[in-house]
Every structure is written in C-alpha cells, then in structure tokens.
Tab-separated table of C-alpha atoms in Angstrom:
chain	number	residue	atom	x	y	z
A	24	ALA	CA	-0.042	-0.141	-0.122
A	25	LYS	CA	2.548	2.403	1.059
A	26	MET	CA	4.278	1.616	-2.689
A	27	GLU	CA	0.918	2.598	-3.959
A	28	ASN	CA	0.290	5.730	-2.613
A	29	HIS	CA	4.062	7.241	-3.484
A	30	THR	CA	3.137	6.646	-7.330
A	31	ARG	CA	-0.768	7.587	-7.063
A	32	LEU	CA	-1.333	11.333	-5.706
A	33	SER	CA	-5.090	12.569	-4.820
A	34	GLU	CA	-4.254	15.971	-6.717
A	35	PHE	CA	-1.491	18.272	-8.830
A	36	ILE	CA	-1.581	21.769	-8.017
A	37	LEU	CA	-1.053	24.504	-10.760
A	38	VAL	CA	0.990	27.290	-10.100
A	39	GLY	CA	1.231	28.845	-13.713
A	40	PHE	CA	1.376	32.790	-13.987
A	41	LYS	CA	1.610	32.309	-9.563
A	42	SER	CA	4.490	34.490	-9.493
A	43	HIS	CA	3.114	37.985	-10.164
A	44	PRO	CA	0.842	38.178	-6.577
A	45	GLY	CA	-0.143	41.819	-7.798
A	46	SER	CA	-1.714	40.225	-11.080
A	47	GLN	CA	-3.958	38.249	-9.694
A	48	LEU	CA	-7.519	39.504	-9.761
A	49	LEU	CA	-5.905	41.323	-13.099
A	50	LEU	CA	-6.052	37.881	-14.609
A	51	SER	CA	-9.105	36.791	-13.393
A	52	VAL	CA	-10.545	40.246	-14.568
A	53	LEU	CA	-9.370	39.673	-18.111
A	54	PHE	CA	-10.012	35.371	-18.701
A	55	SER	CA	-13.599	35.953	-17.368
A	56	THR	CA	-13.918	38.744	-19.849
A	57	MET	CA	-12.403	37.512	-22.725
A	58	TYR	CA	-14.384	33.886	-21.946
A	59	ILE	CA	-17.889	35.911	-21.688
A	60	VAL	CA	-17.006	37.217	-24.907
A	61	THR	CA	-16.101	33.521	-26.360
A	62	VAL	CA	-19.043	32.592	-25.133
A	63	VAL	CA	-21.538	34.903	-26.698
A	64	GLY	CA	-19.663	35.688	-29.647
A	65	ASN	CA	-19.664	32.587	-30.525
A	66	VAL	CA	-23.371	31.513	-30.049
A	67	CYS	CA	-23.961	34.698	-31.760
A	68	MET	CA	-22.821	33.039	-34.568
A	69	ILE	CA	-24.116	29.651	-34.432
A	70	LEU	CA	-27.518	31.659	-33.986
A	71	ILE	CA	-26.691	34.135	-37.098
A	72	ILE	CA	-26.225	30.790	-39.128
A	73	ARG	CA	-29.115	28.995	-38.222
A	74	MET	CA	-31.867	31.920	-38.616
A	75	ASP	CA	-30.179	32.676	-42.302
A	76	SER	CA	-31.319	30.021	-44.782
A	77	ASN	CA	-29.039	31.744	-46.915
A	78	LEU	CA	-26.187	30.868	-44.854
A	79	HIS	CA	-26.466	26.884	-44.890
A	80	THR	CA	-24.092	26.104	-47.064
A	81	PRO	CA	-20.995	24.287	-46.129
A	82	MET	CA	-18.503	27.085	-45.450
A	83	TYR	CA	-21.158	28.112	-42.727
A	84	PHE	CA	-21.851	24.462	-41.821
A	85	PHE	CA	-18.223	24.428	-40.663
A	86	LEU	CA	-17.986	27.860	-39.359
A	87	GLU	CA	-21.306	26.805	-37.294
A	88	ASN	CA	-19.185	23.765	-36.004
A	89	LEU	CA	-16.222	25.524	-35.465
A	90	SER	CA	-18.382	27.914	-33.296
A	91	THR	CA	-19.478	25.260	-30.371
A	92	LEU	CA	-16.013	23.489	-30.860
A	93	ASP	CA	-14.666	27.210	-29.076
A	94	ILE	CA	-17.413	27.066	-26.371
A	95	CYS	CA	-16.512	23.507	-25.543
A	96	TYR	CA	-12.258	24.390	-26.003
A	97	SER	CA	-12.440	27.421	-24.005
A	98	SER	CA	-15.097	25.904	-21.499
A	99	VAL	CA	-12.546	23.040	-20.332
A	100	ILE	CA	-9.838	25.767	-19.494
A	101	THR	CA	-10.972	28.899	-18.413
A	102	PRO	CA	-13.122	29.157	-15.925
A	103	ARG	CA	-11.362	27.436	-13.618
A	104	ALA	CA	-8.329	28.908	-14.625
A	105	THR	CA	-10.464	32.232	-13.741
A	106	LEU	CA	-11.496	30.759	-9.981
A	107	ALA	CA	-7.785	29.593	-9.207
A	108	PHE	CA	-6.767	32.970	-9.938
A	109	LEU	CA	-9.387	34.787	-8.006
A	110	LEU	CA	-9.330	32.393	-5.064
A	111	GLY	CA	-6.015	31.410	-5.005
A	112	ARG	CA	-7.756	27.020	-4.869
A	113	ARG	CA	-4.350	25.832	-7.102
A	114	SER	CA	-5.654	22.167	-6.421
A	115	ILE	CA	-7.038	20.034	-9.194
A	116	SER	CA	-7.583	16.213	-8.650
A	117	TYR	CA	-5.329	14.028	-10.165
A	118	ASN	CA	-9.057	12.571	-12.594
A	119	GLY	CA	-9.717	16.380	-12.465
A	120	CYS	CA	-6.795	16.523	-13.992
A	121	ALA	CA	-6.955	13.832	-16.499
A	122	SER	CA	-10.080	14.850	-17.616
A	123	GLN	CA	-9.173	18.658	-18.259
A	124	MET	CA	-5.904	16.761	-20.053
A	125	PHE	CA	-8.451	14.398	-22.176
A	126	PHE	CA	-11.284	17.108	-23.437
A	127	PHE	CA	-8.972	19.787	-24.451
A	128	SER	CA	-6.611	17.500	-26.470
A	129	LEU	CA	-9.909	16.273	-27.808
A	130	PHE	CA	-10.914	19.770	-28.824
A	131	GLY	CA	-7.507	21.307	-29.801
A	132	THR	CA	-7.004	18.230	-32.144
A	133	THR	CA	-10.527	18.091	-33.920
A	134	GLU	CA	-10.013	22.555	-34.437
A	135	ALA	CA	-6.545	21.522	-36.523
A	136	PHE	CA	-8.486	18.983	-38.352
A	137	PHE	CA	-11.263	21.197	-39.056
A	138	LEU	CA	-9.242	24.315	-40.140
A	139	ALA	CA	-8.089	21.554	-42.612
A	140	ALA	CA	-11.604	20.624	-44.074
A	141	MET	CA	-12.527	23.998	-43.874
A	142	ALA	CA	-9.635	25.028	-46.178
A	143	TYR	CA	-10.816	21.824	-48.676
A	144	ASP	CA	-13.962	23.460	-48.485
A	145	ARG	CA	-12.739	26.688	-49.343
A	146	PHE	CA	-10.354	25.373	-52.492
A	147	THR	CA	-12.954	23.451	-53.788
A	148	ALA	CA	-15.595	26.521	-53.763
A	149	ILE	CA	-12.908	28.837	-55.621
A	150	CYS	CA	-10.628	25.835	-58.040
A	151	ASN	CA	-13.774	23.344	-58.768
A	152	PRO	CA	-16.634	26.586	-58.436
A	153	LEU	CA	-19.009	24.191	-61.272
A	154	LEU	CA	-18.632	20.473	-58.975
A	155	TYR	CA	-18.985	22.819	-55.788
A	156	GLN	CA	-22.210	21.326	-55.303
A	157	VAL	CA	-21.650	17.997	-55.367
A	158	ILE	CA	-17.885	17.566	-54.266
A	159	MET	CA	-18.849	19.199	-50.607
A	160	SER	CA	-22.264	17.177	-50.048
A	161	ARG	CA	-23.868	17.635	-46.919
A	162	ARG	CA	-22.814	14.033	-46.096
A	163	LEU	CA	-19.387	14.682	-46.807
A	164	CYS	CA	-19.942	17.626	-44.564
A	165	VAL	CA	-20.567	15.220	-41.942
A	166	LEU	CA	-18.191	12.847	-42.145
A	167	MET	CA	-15.866	15.329	-42.072
A	168	VAL	CA	-17.031	16.840	-38.787
A	169	MET	CA	-17.299	13.630	-37.178
A	170	GLY	CA	-14.008	12.404	-38.424
A	171	SER	CA	-12.246	15.308	-37.244
A	172	TYR	CA	-13.759	14.636	-34.040
A	173	LEU	CA	-12.508	10.815	-34.241
A	174	SER	CA	-9.508	11.988	-34.866
A	175	GLY	CA	-9.578	14.238	-31.985
A	176	CYS	CA	-10.377	11.246	-29.581
A	177	ILE	CA	-7.339	8.887	-30.803
A	178	ASN	CA	-5.535	11.657	-30.133
A	179	CYS	CA	-6.561	12.777	-26.491
A	180	THR	CA	-6.862	8.977	-25.513
A	181	ILE	CA	-3.059	8.285	-26.488
A	182	GLN	CA	-1.453	11.500	-24.766
A	183	THR	CA	-3.832	10.800	-21.805
A	184	GLY	CA	-3.152	7.636	-21.873
A	185	PHE	CA	0.225	7.459	-21.842
A	186	THR	CA	0.802	10.716	-19.155
A	187	PHE	CA	-1.038	9.317	-17.038
A	188	SER	CA	0.795	5.538	-17.047
A	189	LEU	CA	3.804	7.895	-15.478
A	190	SER	CA	4.363	8.028	-11.955
A	191	PHE	CA	4.336	11.042	-9.802
A	192	CYS	CA	6.520	10.892	-6.460
A	193	GLY	CA	6.729	14.197	-4.056
A	194	ARG	CA	6.368	16.732	-7.176
A	195	ARG	CA	2.707	17.652	-7.223
A	196	GLU	CA	3.326	21.440	-8.691
A	197	ILE	CA	2.290	21.441	-12.360
A	198	ASN	CA	3.857	25.300	-13.473
A	199	HIS	CA	0.776	25.907	-15.965
A	200	PHE	CA	-2.641	26.765	-15.410
A	201	PHE	CA	-4.002	24.292	-16.893
A	202	CYS	CA	-3.238	20.173	-17.701
A	203	ASP	CA	-0.976	20.275	-20.253
A	204	VAL	CA	0.355	17.194	-21.862
A	205	ALA	CA	4.199	18.716	-21.972
A	206	ALA	CA	3.639	20.211	-18.237
A	207	VAL	CA	1.902	17.570	-16.756
A	208	ILE	CA	4.962	15.395	-18.043
A	209	HIS	CA	7.259	17.737	-16.661
A	210	ALA	CA	5.927	17.210	-12.946
A	211	SER	CA	6.555	13.184	-13.486
A	212	CYS	CA	9.441	11.571	-11.278
A	213	SER	CA	9.604	9.053	-14.065
A	214	ASP	CA	11.794	8.581	-17.007
A	215	THR	CA	9.745	10.738	-19.669
A	216	LEU	CA	11.806	10.160	-23.061
A	217	VAL	CA	9.423	7.709	-24.429
A	218	ASN	CA	6.346	10.336	-23.666
A	219	GLU	CA	8.183	12.845	-25.170
A	220	LEU	CA	8.907	10.997	-28.099
A	221	VAL	CA	5.589	9.866	-28.333
A	222	MET	CA	4.147	13.635	-27.533
A	223	LEU	CA	6.443	14.813	-30.665
A	224	ALA	CA	4.965	11.886	-32.785
A	225	VAL	CA	1.927	12.271	-32.612
A	226	CYS	CA	1.413	16.047	-32.285
A	227	GLY	CA	3.655	16.492	-34.518
A	228	SER	CA	2.335	14.574	-37.617
A	229	ILE	CA	-0.939	15.849	-36.786
A	230	ILE	CA	0.005	19.760	-36.886
A	231	VAL	CA	2.270	18.953	-39.852
A	232	GLY	CA	-0.695	16.365	-41.348
A	233	THR	CA	-3.209	19.335	-41.092
A	234	ALA	CA	-0.885	22.102	-42.178
A	235	LEU	CA	-0.075	20.781	-45.679
A	236	VAL	CA	-3.637	19.874	-46.379
A	237	VAL	CA	-4.315	23.975	-45.505
A	238	PHE	CA	-1.108	25.151	-47.357
A	239	ILE	CA	-1.772	22.505	-50.309
A	240	SER	CA	-4.831	24.281	-50.624
A	241	TYR	CA	-4.332	27.680	-50.708
A	242	GLY	CA	-1.671	27.269	-52.901
A	243	TYR	CA	-3.987	26.608	-55.947
A	244	ILE	CA	-6.390	28.692	-53.869
A	245	ILE	CA	-3.983	31.799	-54.997
A	246	LEU	CA	-2.675	30.433	-57.627
A	247	THR	CA	-6.489	30.416	-59.214
A	248	ILE	CA	-7.728	33.587	-57.754
A	249	ILE	CA	-4.362	35.324	-59.962
A	250	GLN	CA	-5.301	33.649	-62.947
A	251	MET	CA	-9.138	35.327	-62.973
A	252	PRO	CA	-9.669	37.370	-65.396
A	253	SER	CA	-11.562	40.006	-63.406
A	254	ALA	CA	-10.375	42.197	-61.011
A	255	GLU	CA	-13.828	42.467	-58.986
A	256	SER	CA	-13.989	37.943	-58.815
A	257	ARG	CA	-10.435	38.111	-57.714
A	258	HIS	CA	-11.408	40.441	-54.752
A	259	LYS	CA	-14.640	38.467	-53.816
A	260	ALA	CA	-12.839	35.040	-54.023
A	261	PHE	CA	-9.808	36.770	-51.401
A	262	SER	CA	-12.557	37.932	-49.728
A	263	THR	CA	-14.290	34.327	-48.412
A	264	CYS	CA	-10.641	33.454	-47.794
A	265	SER	CA	-9.251	36.015	-46.024
A	266	SER	CA	-10.508	35.712	-42.438
A	267	HIS	CA	-9.916	31.519	-42.356
A	268	VAL	CA	-6.575	32.805	-43.576
A	269	LEU	CA	-6.043	34.896	-40.207
A	270	THR	CA	-7.237	32.374	-37.939
A	271	ILE	CA	-5.010	29.444	-39.508
A	272	CYS	CA	-2.074	31.762	-39.022
A	273	LEU	CA	-2.990	32.425	-35.397
A	274	PHE	CA	-3.863	29.346	-34.331
A	275	PHE	CA	-0.962	26.659	-36.224
A	276	GLY	CA	1.523	29.804	-35.472
A	277	THR	CA	0.864	29.201	-31.770
A	278	VAL	CA	0.363	25.410	-31.748
A	279	PHE	CA	3.710	24.762	-34.230
A	280	PHE	CA	5.287	26.767	-31.387
A	281	MET	CA	4.336	24.848	-28.758
A	282	TYR	CA	4.405	21.491	-29.861
A	283	ALA	CA	5.974	20.456	-32.830
A	284	GLN	CA	9.762	21.278	-31.650
A	285	PRO	CA	11.829	19.185	-29.598
A	286	GLY	CA	12.558	20.513	-26.306
A	287	ALA	CA	8.759	21.715	-25.951
A	288	THR	CA	8.512	21.088	-22.857
A	289	SER	CA	11.669	22.842	-21.385
A	290	SER	CA	10.477	26.415	-21.222
A	291	PRO	CA	7.395	26.445	-18.953
A	292	ASN	CA	6.679	30.618	-18.710
A	293	LYS	CA	6.600	31.147	-22.369
A	294	SER	CA	4.291	28.226	-23.318
A	295	ASN	CA	2.024	29.444	-20.404
A	296	THR	CA	1.816	33.164	-21.861
A	297	ILE	CA	1.650	31.584	-25.598
A	298	SER	CA	-1.537	28.611	-24.681
A	299	VAL	CA	-3.273	31.639	-23.361
A	300	PHE	CA	-3.390	32.427	-26.819
A	301	TYR	CA	-4.703	28.902	-28.649
A	302	THR	CA	-6.880	28.152	-25.291
A	303	ILE	CA	-8.232	31.627	-24.959
A	304	VAL	CA	-7.425	34.452	-27.125
A	305	ILE	CA	-8.210	32.431	-30.160
A	306	PRO	CA	-11.622	31.118	-29.581
A	307	MET	CA	-12.691	34.255	-28.853
A	308	LEU	CA	-11.894	36.894	-31.860
A	309	ASN	CA	-13.254	33.393	-34.528
A	310	PRO	CA	-16.301	34.643	-34.311
A	311	PHE	CA	-15.099	38.348	-35.035
A	312	ILE	CA	-12.789	37.351	-37.295
A	313	TYR	CA	-15.890	35.595	-39.756
A	314	THR	CA	-17.973	38.212	-38.666
A	315	LEU	CA	-16.203	41.269	-39.868
A	316	ARG	CA	-14.823	40.261	-42.849
A	317	ASN	CA	-17.545	38.579	-44.968
A	318	ARG	CA	-20.242	40.316	-46.220
A	319	GLU	CA	-22.270	37.900	-45.719
A	320	VAL	CA	-22.492	36.923	-42.041
A	321	LYS	CA	-22.746	40.859	-41.423
A	322	GLY	CA	-25.576	41.279	-44.371
A	323	SER	CA	-27.424	38.559	-42.226
A	324	LEU	CA	-26.909	40.135	-38.760
A	325	LYS	CA	-27.859	43.187	-40.203
A	326	LYS	CA	-31.481	41.312	-41.366
A	327	GLN	CA	-31.502	39.781	-37.892
A	328	LEU	CA	-31.276	43.058	-36.217
A	329	LYS	CA	-33.894	44.654	-38.539
A	330	ARG	CA	-36.298	42.330	-38.054
C-alpha cells in the first residue's frame, strides 16, 4: 500500500502565473471577460447561421461547428483558471487533471482538423466552382466533422493514457494554469523520454498533416485567384478566404511553436503565455474575424437586427 500511495497522487497544484501576486485579480478579470466574450460571440455566430437560410452552405456548416467547438474548448480551461486566480484555489484532483487533459486534447486536435476541412472547402469552392455542390455534399461535410472528432478522440486517448501511466512522486506542482500534456509530463518523476517522443510524433504529425492540407489548398487557391480575369472576381474570392487565413495563421503559428518542436517541455513560462493565445484568445477572436471580414454574415446580422 505504501508503494501504491507513493506513485498515485490525489491532486496536483497548478502554479502557472503564480509568480505575480498583484496581478491575480487582473488575470481573473481578463480571463473571465475573454470567456464571456467567447461564449457570447460564438453563440451569436451559431444563431446567425441557424436563422438565415442563405447561410445553410458547407462553409457555414463548418463555421457553426467551429463555434460550438470553440465554446467547448474554452470552457475546459478558462472558468477553472479564472477561479484559481480569483480565489487562489490552485489544486486540481488527479482525475480532474486527467479529464481536463483529455478534453483539451480532444477539442484542440479537432480544431486543427476542422481548419483543414475548411481549407479544403474553400479550395473546392474557388478551384472547382462548377462541381462545388456535388463534391461538398451534406454527407461529406458531416463525415468530415465526425472524422475530425474521431481523430481528436484517438489523439487525446493516446496523450492522456501515456501521460497518466507515469508516476508522480513528490512533485505535485505543475508549472501551468491547466493540465497541459507537456507540463504534466514535466512534473513526473519517471523517465519521460518515451512520452516526449510519442508527444512529438503524434502531435507533430497531426500539426504537420493538417497544416499541409491547409497550405496545399491555399497554394492552389492563390494560383486560381491570380489567374482570374476580372479584379472584382479576384476580390470576391480573396474576401471569402482572408478571414480563414487569419485564423489559420494564429492557430497553427502558436500551436507549432508549442508542440511541434523538440524541447517543447523545457520553458514553462514562455509556454504559459503562448497557450493563453490558443486556448483563450483564438476561440474569442474567431467569431469576430469571420463576422467582420464577411459580407454575408454582416448582411445577415443586419437583417436579424432589423427584424
């Protein structure tokens, strides 16, 4: 029993951003504000798409799913972190930590696959406009969304299973504000080389794979736009893609910086700040990026408000 007690901790302590005691209140206000904006913004996006039959197209089907995903993604991390800053309650149970990691990995991976699916959708719309309705059938769109979640499930099962098979001896502190894979691995007293290699291989291949789909799609899109005869058609094609490109750059830029490089576990303070970006800032910005850059959504919003 003594040995069992030694390897199985009952709880961890999340110490991310703890070094600035004066800023705890500011952080809790910042996090809670961003969370409210995320939920409200994404719920509005879902309602606009649901209520306007003109927006019942593949592009908006993916957008609606992205908004739902962003709400879930942010909800796994932000409310808990806000309470930790506000009340100083930084402990998280062993099972709580495992489930947070599981859902965070699930939604994060799914988001990468969603962005790839959306890039493919834009590629089909611009490079094969005549076959667009045939290729991007309702069935394919639903399968793409289900496939994204399935891939997320596989990845989060691997990540969480491997991480929580490690032993955690005396070190209960996790240098992060949520149970991120790299930070939890870092807190273990086992040899973590295999885990780090698995994380690098799995996360790396997902990031590189989905990013490749995105870059190849946009390579073709750019070539097609350049060859368009009129300036107006070029502008229209570009405006349907620009918002998506912005989201992609933000998401893949930060995630690549975090997970797709060796030694991702080595500098926790830097990674704390970067992960605020993709866990909280990007889900908050997505609805705004898509609304402000998109004439159809703006038009629909005006219509709904008039009604």
